[in-house]
CSV table of C-alpha atoms in Angstrom, one decimal:
chain,number,residue,atom,x,y,z
C,1,UNK,CA,-46.0,37.2,39.5
C,2,UNK,CA,-43.8,34.2,40.3
C,3,UNK,CA,-42.5,35.9,43.4
C,4,UNK,CA,-46.0,36.8,44.5
C,5,UNK,CA,-47.1,33.2,44.1
C,6,UNK,CA,-44.1,32.0,46.0
C,7,UNK,CA,-44.3,34.2,49.0
C,8,UNK,CA,-48.0,34.7,49.4
C,9,UNK,CA,-50.1,31.9,48.0
C,10,UNK,CA,-47.9,29.0,48.9
C,11,UNK,CA,-48.2,27.7,52.4
C,12,UNK,CA,-46.4,24.4,52.6
C,13,UNK,CA,-42.7,24.0,52.4
C,14,UNK,CA,-43.1,21.2,49.8
C,15,UNK,CA,-45.1,23.6,47.5
C,16,UNK,CA,-42.5,26.3,48.0
C,17,UNK,CA,-39.8,23.9,47.1
C,18,UNK,CA,-41.5,22.8,43.9
C,19,UNK,CA,-42.2,26.4,42.9
C,20,UNK,CA,-38.6,27.3,43.5
C,21,UNK,CA,-37.4,24.4,41.4
C,22,UNK,CA,-39.6,25.4,38.5
C,23,UNK,CA,-38.2,28.9,38.7
C,24,UNK,CA,-34.7,27.6,38.7
C,25,UNK,CA,-35.4,25.4,35.7
C,26,UNK,CA,-37.0,28.3,33.8
C,27,UNK,CA,-33.9,30.5,34.5
C,28,UNK,CA,-31.5,27.8,33.3
C,29,UNK,CA,-33.5,27.5,30.1
C,30,UNK,CA,-33.3,31.2,29.5
C,31,UNK,CA,-29.6,31.2,30.3
C,32,UNK,CA,-28.8,28.4,27.8
C,33,UNK,CA,-31.2,29.3,25.0
C,34,UNK,CA,-31.0,33.1,25.0
C,35,UNK,CA,-27.8,35.0,24.5
C,36,UNK,CA,-28.7,38.7,24.8
C,37,UNK,CA,-26.0,41.3,24.1
C,38,UNK,CA,-25.1,43.8,26.8
C,39,UNK,CA,-24.7,47.4,25.7
C,40,UNK,CA,-23.0,50.2,27.4
C,41,UNK,CA,-25.3,53.0,26.6
C,42,UNK,CA,-22.8,55.7,27.2
C,43,UNK,CA,-20.6,54.3,24.5
C,44,UNK,CA,-23.4,53.3,22.1
C,45,UNK,CA,-22.3,54.1,18.5
C,46,UNK,CA,-24.4,55.9,16.0
C,47,UNK,CA,-26.2,54.3,13.1
C,48,UNK,CA,-23.7,55.4,10.6
C,49,UNK,CA,-20.8,54.0,12.7
C,50,UNK,CA,-22.6,50.8,13.2
C,51,UNK,CA,-23.1,50.3,9.4
C,52,UNK,CA,-19.4,51.1,8.8
C,53,UNK,CA,-18.3,48.6,11.4
C,54,UNK,CA,-20.6,46.0,10.0
C,55,UNK,CA,-19.3,46.5,6.5
C,56,UNK,CA,-15.7,46.3,7.8
C,57,UNK,CA,-16.4,43.1,9.7
C,58,UNK,CA,-18.2,41.5,6.7
C,59,UNK,CA,-15.3,42.4,4.3
C,60,UNK,CA,-12.7,41.0,6.7
C,61,UNK,CA,-14.8,37.9,7.1
C,62,UNK,CA,-15.2,37.5,3.4
C,63,UNK,CA,-11.5,37.7,2.8
C,64,UNK,CA,-10.8,35.3,5.6
C,65,UNK,CA,-13.2,32.7,4.2
C,66,UNK,CA,-11.8,33.2,0.7
C,67,UNK,CA,-8.3,32.7,2.0
C,68,UNK,CA,-9.3,29.6,3.9
C,69,UNK,CA,-11.1,28.1,0.9
C,70,UNK,CA,-8.4,28.8,-1.7
C,71,UNK,CA,-5.3,28.2,0.5
C,72,UNK,CA,-4.9,24.5,-0.3
C,73,UNK,CA,-5.2,25.2,-4.0
C,74,UNK,CA,-2.7,28.0,-3.9
C,75,UNK,CA,-0.3,25.9,-1.9
C,76,UNK,CA,-0.5,23.0,-4.3
C,77,UNK,CA,0.0,25.2,-7.4
C,78,UNK,CA,3.0,26.7,-5.7
C,79,UNK,CA,4.4,23.3,-4.9
C,80,UNK,CA,4.0,22.0,-8.4
C,81,UNK,CA,5.7,25.1,-9.8
C,82,UNK,CA,8.6,24.5,-7.4
C,83,UNK,CA,8.8,20.8,-8.6
C,84,UNK,CA,8.7,21.9,-12.3
C,85,UNK,CA,11.6,24.4,-11.9
C,86,UNK,CA,13.5,21.7,-9.9
C,87,UNK,CA,13.1,19.2,-12.7
C,88,UNK,CA,14.7,21.6,-15.2
C,89,UNK,CA,17.6,22.6,-12.8
C,90,UNK,CA,18.4,19.1,-11.8
C,91,UNK,CA,18.3,17.7,-15.4
C,92,UNK,CA,20.8,20.4,-16.4
C,93,UNK,CA,23.0,19.4,-13.5
C,94,UNK,CA,22.7,15.7,-14.3
C,95,UNK,CA,23.8,16.4,-17.8
C,96,UNK,CA,26.9,18.0,-16.4
C,97,UNK,CA,27.9,15.0,-14.3
C,98,UNK,CA,26.0,15.3,-11.1
C,99,UNK,CA,25.9,12.1,-9.1
C,100,UNK,CA,22.4,11.3,-7.9
C,101,UNK,CA,23.6,9.6,-4.7
C,102,UNK,CA,25.5,12.6,-3.3
C,103,UNK,CA,22.8,14.9,-4.7
C,104,UNK,CA,20.2,13.3,-2.5
C,105,UNK,CA,22.5,13.5,0.5
C,106,UNK,CA,23.3,17.2,0.1
C,107,UNK,CA,19.7,18.1,-0.8
C,108,UNK,CA,18.3,16.7,2.4
C,109,UNK,CA,21.2,18.1,4.5
C,110,UNK,CA,20.6,21.6,3.2
C,111,UNK,CA,16.9,21.2,3.9
C,112,UNK,CA,17.6,20.1,7.5
C,113,UNK,CA,20.0,22.9,8.2
C,114,UNK,CA,17.7,25.5,6.8
C,115,UNK,CA,14.5,24.4,8.6
C,116,UNK,CA,16.1,23.2,11.8
C,117,UNK,CA,16.1,26.7,13.5
C,118,UNK,CA,12.5,27.5,12.4
C,119,UNK,CA,11.3,24.1,13.8
C,120,UNK,CA,13.2,24.6,17.1
C,121,UNK,CA,11.8,28.1,17.9
C,122,UNK,CA,8.4,28.1,16.2
C,123,UNK,CA,7.2,24.7,17.4
C,124,UNK,CA,8.9,24.7,20.8
C,125,UNK,CA,5.6,24.8,22.7
C,126,UNK,CA,3.5,22.6,20.5
C,127,UNK,CA,6.0,19.8,19.6
C,128,UNK,CA,4.9,16.5,21.0
C,129,UNK,CA,7.2,14.1,22.9
C,130,UNK,CA,9.2,11.7,20.8
C,131,UNK,CA,8.2,8.1,21.1
C,132,UNK,CA,9.6,4.9,19.8
C,133,UNK,CA,6.7,4.5,17.4
C,134,UNK,CA,7.1,8.0,16.0
C,135,UNK,CA,10.8,7.6,15.7
C,136,UNK,CA,10.5,4.4,13.7
C,137,UNK,CA,7.9,6.1,11.4
C,138,UNK,CA,10.4,9.0,10.8
C,139,UNK,CA,13.1,6.5,9.9
C,140,UNK,CA,10.8,4.9,7.5
C,141,UNK,CA,9.9,8.2,6.0
C,142,UNK,CA,13.5,9.1,5.6
C,143,UNK,CA,14.2,5.9,3.8
C,144,UNK,CA,11.2,5.9,1.5
C,145,UNK,CA,11.3,9.4,-0.2
C,146,UNK,CA,14.7,11.1,0.6
C,147,UNK,CA,16.7,7.9,-0.2
C,148,UNK,CA,14.9,5.4,-2.4
C,149,UNK,CA,12.5,7.6,-4.3
C,150,UNK,CA,14.9,10.4,-5.0
C,151,UNK,CA,17.7,8.1,-6.1
C,152,UNK,CA,15.4,6.1,-8.4
C,153,UNK,CA,13.7,9.2,-9.8
C,154,UNK,CA,16.9,11.1,-10.6
C,155,UNK,CA,18.6,8.0,-12.0
C,156,UNK,CA,15.6,7.5,-14.2
C,157,UNK,CA,15.7,11.2,-15.2
C,158,UNK,CA,19.4,10.8,-16.1
C,159,UNK,CA,18.4,8.1,-18.6
C,160,UNK,CA,15.4,10.0,-20.0
C,161,UNK,CA,14.4,13.7,-19.9
C,162,UNK,CA,12.9,16.0,-17.4
C,163,UNK,CA,9.5,16.2,-19.2
C,164,UNK,CA,9.3,12.4,-19.5
C,165,UNK,CA,10.2,11.8,-15.8
C,166,UNK,CA,7.6,14.3,-14.8
C,167,UNK,CA,5.0,12.7,-17.1
C,168,UNK,CA,5.7,9.3,-15.6
C,169,UNK,CA,5.1,10.7,-12.1
C,170,UNK,CA,1.4,11.2,-13.0
C,171,UNK,CA,0.7,7.6,-12.0
C,172,UNK,CA,1.3,8.8,-8.4
C,173,UNK,CA,-2.3,9.9,-7.8
C,174,UNK,CA,-3.7,6.5,-8.9
C,175,UNK,CA,-1.2,4.7,-6.6
C,176,UNK,CA,-1.9,7.0,-3.7
C,177,UNK,CA,-5.6,6.7,-4.2
C,178,UNK,CA,-5.6,2.9,-4.1
C,179,UNK,CA,-3.2,2.8,-1.1
C,180,UNK,CA,-5.2,5.4,0.8
C,181,UNK,CA,-8.4,3.4,0.1
C,182,UNK,CA,-6.7,0.2,1.4
C,183,UNK,CA,-5.4,2.0,4.6
C,184,UNK,CA,-8.8,3.7,5.3
C,185,UNK,CA,-7.5,7.2,4.7
C,186,UNK,CA,-9.8,7.9,1.8
C,187,UNK,CA,-13.6,7.5,1.8
C,188,UNK,CA,-14.8,5.5,-1.2
C,189,UNK,CA,-18.4,4.6,-1.8
C,190,UNK,CA,-18.8,2.8,-5.1
C,191,UNK,CA,-22.5,3.7,-5.5
C,192,UNK,CA,-21.7,7.4,-4.8
C,193,UNK,CA,-21.3,9.7,-7.7
C,194,UNK,CA,-18.5,11.6,-6.0
C,195,UNK,CA,-16.4,8.5,-5.5
C,196,UNK,CA,-17.1,7.4,-9.0
C,197,UNK,CA,-15.8,10.8,-10.1
C,198,UNK,CA,-12.6,10.4,-8.2
C,199,UNK,CA,-12.0,6.9,-9.7
C,200,UNK,CA,-12.8,8.1,-13.2
C,201,UNK,CA,-10.7,11.2,-12.8
C,202,UNK,CA,-7.7,9.2,-11.6
C,203,UNK,CA,-8.0,6.9,-14.6
C,204,UNK,CA,-8.4,9.9,-17.0
C,205,UNK,CA,-5.3,11.5,-15.5
C,206,UNK,CA,-3.2,8.4,-16.0
C,207,UNK,CA,-4.5,8.1,-19.5
C,208,UNK,CA,-3.5,11.7,-20.3
C,209,UNK,CA,0.0,11.0,-19.0
C,210,UNK,CA,0.2,8.0,-21.3
C,211,UNK,CA,-1.0,10.1,-24.3
C,212,UNK,CA,1.6,12.7,-23.5
C,213,UNK,CA,4.4,10.1,-23.2
C,214,UNK,CA,3.6,7.7,-26.1
C,215,UNK,CA,1.9,9.9,-28.8
C,216,UNK,CA,4.1,12.4,-30.6
C,217,UNK,CA,2.4,14.0,-33.5
C,218,UNK,CA,3.5,17.1,-35.4
C,219,UNK,CA,5.7,19.6,-33.5
C,220,UNK,CA,4.2,23.0,-32.7
C,221,UNK,CA,6.4,26.0,-33.4
C,222,UNK,CA,6.3,29.1,-31.2
C,223,UNK,CA,7.7,32.5,-32.0
C,224,UNK,CA,10.5,32.1,-29.5
C,225,UNK,CA,11.6,28.7,-30.8
C,226,UNK,CA,15.4,28.5,-31.4
C,227,UNK,CA,16.4,26.0,-34.1
C,228,UNK,CA,19.8,25.5,-32.7
C,229,UNK,CA,18.4,24.6,-29.3
C,230,UNK,CA,15.9,22.2,-30.9
C,231,UNK,CA,18.7,20.4,-32.8
C,232,UNK,CA,20.6,20.0,-29.5
C,233,UNK,CA,17.6,18.7,-27.7
C,234,UNK,CA,16.8,16.2,-30.4
C,235,UNK,CA,20.3,14.8,-30.3
C,236,UNK,CA,20.0,14.4,-26.5
C,237,UNK,CA,16.6,12.7,-26.8
C,238,UNK,CA,17.9,10.2,-29.4
C,239,UNK,CA,20.8,9.1,-27.2
C,240,UNK,CA,18.7,8.8,-24.1
C,241,UNK,CA,15.9,6.9,-25.8
C,242,UNK,CA,18.0,3.8,-25.7
C,243,UNK,CA,17.6,3.6,-21.9
C,244,UNK,CA,14.0,4.8,-21.9
C,245,UNK,CA,12.6,1.5,-20.6
C,246,UNK,CA,15.2,1.3,-17.8
C,247,UNK,CA,14.5,4.9,-16.8
C,248,UNK,CA,10.7,4.3,-16.9
C,249,UNK,CA,11.0,1.3,-14.5
C,250,UNK,CA,13.1,3.3,-12.1
C,251,UNK,CA,10.7,6.2,-12.1
C,252,UNK,CA,7.7,3.9,-11.6
C,253,UNK,CA,9.4,2.2,-8.7
C,254,UNK,CA,10.2,5.6,-7.2
C,255,UNK,CA,6.5,6.6,-7.5
C,256,UNK,CA,5.5,3.6,-5.4
C,257,UNK,CA,7.9,4.7,-2.7
C,258,UNK,CA,6.6,8.3,-3.0
C,259,UNK,CA,3.0,7.1,-2.6
C,260,UNK,CA,4.0,5.0,0.4
C,261,UNK,CA,5.8,8.1,1.8
C,262,UNK,CA,2.6,10.2,1.5
C,263,UNK,CA,0.5,7.5,3.3
C,264,UNK,CA,3.0,7.1,6.1
C,265,UNK,CA,3.3,10.9,6.5
C,266,UNK,CA,-0.5,11.2,6.8
C,267,UNK,CA,-0.4,8.5,9.5
C,268,UNK,CA,2.5,10.1,11.3
C,269,UNK,CA,1.0,13.6,11.4
C,270,UNK,CA,-1.9,12.2,13.5
C,271,UNK,CA,0.4,11.3,16.4
C,272,UNK,CA,3.1,14.0,15.7
C,273,UNK,CA,1.3,17.1,14.4
C,274,UNK,CA,4.3,19.4,14.1
C,275,UNK,CA,5.0,19.9,10.4
C,276,UNK,CA,8.3,21.8,10.6
C,277,UNK,CA,9.8,19.5,13.2
C,278,UNK,CA,8.7,16.4,11.2
C,279,UNK,CA,10.2,17.9,8.0
C,280,UNK,CA,13.5,18.6,9.7
C,281,UNK,CA,13.7,15.2,11.2
C,282,UNK,CA,12.8,13.4,8.0
C,283,UNK,CA,15.4,15.4,6.0
C,284,UNK,CA,18.1,14.8,8.7
C,285,UNK,CA,17.4,11.0,8.9
C,286,UNK,CA,17.2,10.8,5.1
C,287,UNK,CA,20.6,12.5,4.7
C,288,UNK,CA,22.2,10.1,7.2
C,289,UNK,CA,20.6,7.0,5.5
C,290,UNK,CA,21.6,8.4,2.1
C,291,UNK,CA,25.2,8.8,3.2
C,292,UNK,CA,25.3,5.2,4.2
C,293,UNK,CA,23.9,4.2,0.8
C,294,UNK,CA,26.3,6.4,-1.0
C,295,UNK,CA,29.3,4.9,0.8
C,296,UNK,CA,28.2,1.4,-0.1
C,297,UNK,CA,27.3,2.1,-3.7
C,298,UNK,CA,30.2,4.6,-4.5
C,299,UNK,CA,32.9,3.5,-2.0
C,300,UNK,CA,35.7,3.5,-4.6
C,301,UNK,CA,34.9,7.0,-5.9
C,302,UNK,CA,35.6,9.8,-3.4
C,303,UNK,CA,35.5,12.6,-6.0
C,304,UNK,CA,31.7,12.6,-6.1
C,305,UNK,CA,31.7,14.3,-2.7
C,306,UNK,CA,33.5,17.4,-4.1
C,307,UNK,CA,31.5,20.7,-4.0
C,308,UNK,CA,32.1,23.5,-6.5
C,309,UNK,CA,30.4,26.8,-7.2
C,310,UNK,CA,28.4,25.6,-10.2
C,311,UNK,CA,25.0,24.4,-11.3
C,312,UNK,CA,25.4,21.2,-9.2
C,313,UNK,CA,25.7,23.2,-5.9
C,314,UNK,CA,22.7,25.4,-6.9
C,315,UNK,CA,20.6,22.3,-7.7
C,316,UNK,CA,21.4,20.8,-4.3
C,317,UNK,CA,20.5,24.0,-2.4
C,318,UNK,CA,17.4,24.8,-4.4
C,319,UNK,CA,16.1,21.3,-4.4
C,320,UNK,CA,16.8,20.9,-0.7
C,321,UNK,CA,15.2,24.1,0.6
C,322,UNK,CA,12.3,24.3,-1.9
C,323,UNK,CA,11.5,20.7,-2.9
C,324,UNK,CA,12.5,18.8,0.3
C,325,UNK,CA,11.8,21.3,3.1
C,326,UNK,CA,9.1,23.5,1.7
C,327,UNK,CA,7.4,20.6,-0.1
C,328,UNK,CA,7.3,18.4,2.9
C,329,UNK,CA,5.9,21.2,5.1
C,330,UNK,CA,3.3,22.4,2.5
C,331,UNK,CA,2.1,18.8,1.7
C,332,UNK,CA,1.8,18.2,5.5
C,333,UNK,CA,-0.3,21.3,6.1
C,334,UNK,CA,-2.6,20.6,3.1
C,335,UNK,CA,-2.7,16.9,3.9
C,336,UNK,CA,-4.2,17.6,7.4
C,337,UNK,CA,-7.0,19.6,5.8
C,338,UNK,CA,-7.8,17.7,2.6
C,339,UNK,CA,-6.1,14.2,2.8
C,340,UNK,CA,-3.3,12.5,0.8
C,341,UNK,CA,-5.2,12.1,-2.4
C,342,UNK,CA,-5.8,15.8,-2.7
C,343,UNK,CA,-2.0,16.4,-2.4
C,344,UNK,CA,-1.0,14.0,-5.1
C,345,UNK,CA,-3.9,14.9,-7.4
C,346,UNK,CA,-2.1,18.1,-8.4
C,347,UNK,CA,1.0,16.2,-9.7
C,348,UNK,CA,-0.3,16.3,-13.3
C,349,UNK,CA,-0.2,20.0,-13.1
C,350,UNK,CA,3.6,19.9,-12.7
C,351,UNK,CA,3.9,18.3,-16.1
C,352,UNK,CA,2.0,21.0,-17.7
C,353,UNK,CA,4.1,23.7,-16.0
C,354,UNK,CA,7.4,22.0,-16.9
C,355,UNK,CA,6.2,21.7,-20.5
C,356,UNK,CA,5.4,25.5,-20.6
C,357,UNK,CA,8.7,26.4,-18.9
C,358,UNK,CA,10.7,24.1,-21.2
C,359,UNK,CA,9.2,25.6,-24.3
C,360,UNK,CA,9.4,29.3,-23.1
C,361,UNK,CA,12.8,29.3,-21.3
C,362,UNK,CA,14.7,26.4,-22.8
C,363,UNK,CA,13.0,26.7,-26.2
C,364,UNK,CA,12.1,23.0,-26.2
C,365,UNK,CA,9.5,22.0,-28.8
C,366,UNK,CA,6.0,20.8,-28.0
C,367,UNK,CA,4.2,18.3,-30.1
C,368,UNK,CA,0.5,17.8,-30.6
C,369,UNK,CA,0.5,14.6,-28.4
C,370,UNK,CA,1.9,16.6,-25.5
C,371,UNK,CA,-0.7,19.3,-25.8
C,372,UNK,CA,-3.6,16.8,-26.1
C,373,UNK,CA,-2.2,14.8,-23.1
C,374,UNK,CA,-2.0,17.9,-21.0
C,375,UNK,CA,-5.6,18.8,-21.8
C,376,UNK,CA,-6.8,15.3,-20.8
C,377,UNK,CA,-4.7,15.5,-17.6
C,378,UNK,CA,-6.3,18.8,-16.7
C,379,UNK,CA,-9.8,17.4,-17.3
C,380,UNK,CA,-9.1,14.4,-15.1
C,381,UNK,CA,-7.6,16.6,-12.4
C,382,UNK,CA,-10.8,18.7,-12.3
C,383,UNK,CA,-12.9,15.6,-12.0
C,384,UNK,CA,-10.8,14.3,-9.1
C,385,UNK,CA,-11.0,17.7,-7.3
C,386,UNK,CA,-14.7,17.8,-7.9
C,387,UNK,CA,-15.2,14.5,-6.2
C,388,UNK,CA,-12.9,15.5,-3.4
C,389,UNK,CA,-14.7,18.8,-2.8
C,390,UNK,CA,-18.1,17.1,-2.6
C,391,UNK,CA,-16.8,14.5,-0.2
C,392,UNK,CA,-15.2,17.3,1.9
C,393,UNK,CA,-18.5,19.2,2.0
C,394,UNK,CA,-20.3,16.0,3.0
C,395,UNK,CA,-17.8,15.3,5.8
C,396,UNK,CA,-18.0,18.9,7.1
C,397,UNK,CA,-21.8,18.6,7.3
C,398,UNK,CA,-21.6,15.3,9.1
C,399,UNK,CA,-19.0,16.7,11.6
C,400,UNK,CA,-21.2,19.8,12.1
C,401,UNK,CA,-24.3,17.6,12.8
C,402,UNK,CA,-22.3,15.4,15.2
C,403,UNK,CA,-20.9,18.4,17.0
C,404,UNK,CA,-24.4,19.9,17.4
C,405,UNK,CA,-25.7,16.6,18.7
C,406,UNK,CA,-22.8,16.4,21.2
C,407,UNK,CA,-23.3,20.0,22.3
C,408,UNK,CA,-27.0,19.3,22.8
C,409,UNK,CA,-26.3,16.2,24.9
C,410,UNK,CA,-23.8,18.1,27.0
C,411,UNK,CA,-26.3,20.9,27.6
C,412,UNK,CA,-29.0,18.5,28.6
C,413,UNK,CA,-26.7,16.6,31.0
C,414,UNK,CA,-25.6,20.0,32.5
C,415,UNK,CA,-29.2,21.1,33.0
C,416,UNK,CA,-30.1,17.7,34.6
C,417,UNK,CA,-27.1,17.9,37.0
C,418,UNK,CA,-27.9,21.5,37.9
C,419,UNK,CA,-31.5,20.6,38.7
C,420,UNK,CA,-30.5,17.6,40.7
C,421,UNK,CA,-28.0,19.5,42.7
C,422,UNK,CA,-30.5,22.2,43.5
C,423,UNK,CA,-33.2,19.7,44.5
C,424,UNK,CA,-30.7,18.1,46.9
C,425,UNK,CA,-29.8,21.4,48.3
C,426,UNK,CA,-33.5,22.4,48.8
C,427,UNK,CA,-34.3,19.1,50.4
C,428,UNK,CA,-31.5,19.4,52.8
C,429,UNK,CA,-32.6,22.9,53.6
C,430,UNK,CA,-36.1,21.8,54.2
C,431,UNK,CA,-34.9,18.9,56.4
C,432,UNK,CA,-32.9,21.3,58.5
């Protein structure tokens, strides 16, 4: 009908030009608004095959979405389990004379040697160029966590116990939450219920850590409890309780450095989004800076550099590969998806894991205060994660709306440009 109107009923060139323009606009609208599938009828599947293919696609899509949704949680649970095992191993090595200065150096050196080849080959095509700003941030990262935080934390653990040191680290989510709020990395709306949940959950988490640390209560006996091991642990705790305040201050200062490291890492990943390469560089720079610190602090004692096939070497290898390399990489990947507060919100879980491992493997006793504190920590953790999940859903919805608006604007601009270009072409043709 349009063709008939165009060729028969229109007499002037101007009317023909307008009609052709309307046809072109109508075709553009159809092209942009309708996306019809094209079938090859000679390969058209039967109804049964179509249903089977649809079920297969839906099952794969469901598993993919489930993996994407649960991946950050699985990664953080794995990370806290690695931290808990590391606390037990390193505490055993410290009790046998491990020097925390050389331990930090060897730990980061093993991590850099292990992850260096993976970073070189796997991120060869996606690694950004190194700039002065990124290099200075990497030097700061190597100083904050591999040097200052690790030395303060393990020195504090040497004066206290592994469970106490892990319990003190539960102030990390609160410190990170405040610092991320100040640096604009965490969205906080005081009148929003979700933000109030994050604040209350953080306070509850810290309160649970304090309950677990300060309140003892009656001891809880388990079927696997060994009385000889309990007597040995009690004697160690009595001796180390004299330096408990000193150890607590060291661990608290280390937590401030750890929180600063998490914030700087989140900022660095925006300009250098190569997790493996960043992990390797941070460990390498941290090992070099730690070597300088060790030479200054222990210059008169050369025997601390000796390496033997014992628990000290195993602690350095395990801690370097699992808790420096893997931890930095996992936290970087999750941090890009959920932010720094989500990463540190799982730290209280490490205390629960180390308490379970200590009671089941090392036959350490658990008291009522530890159990109550662990329960409070889990409640606070769930409240923080609830607030984070609601904020994440809200941010995803806002991004989706903005993306749809941008796509709509681009479509309108493209339509307008096409129509203008065609009108100019038709006018030039009429003029000729």
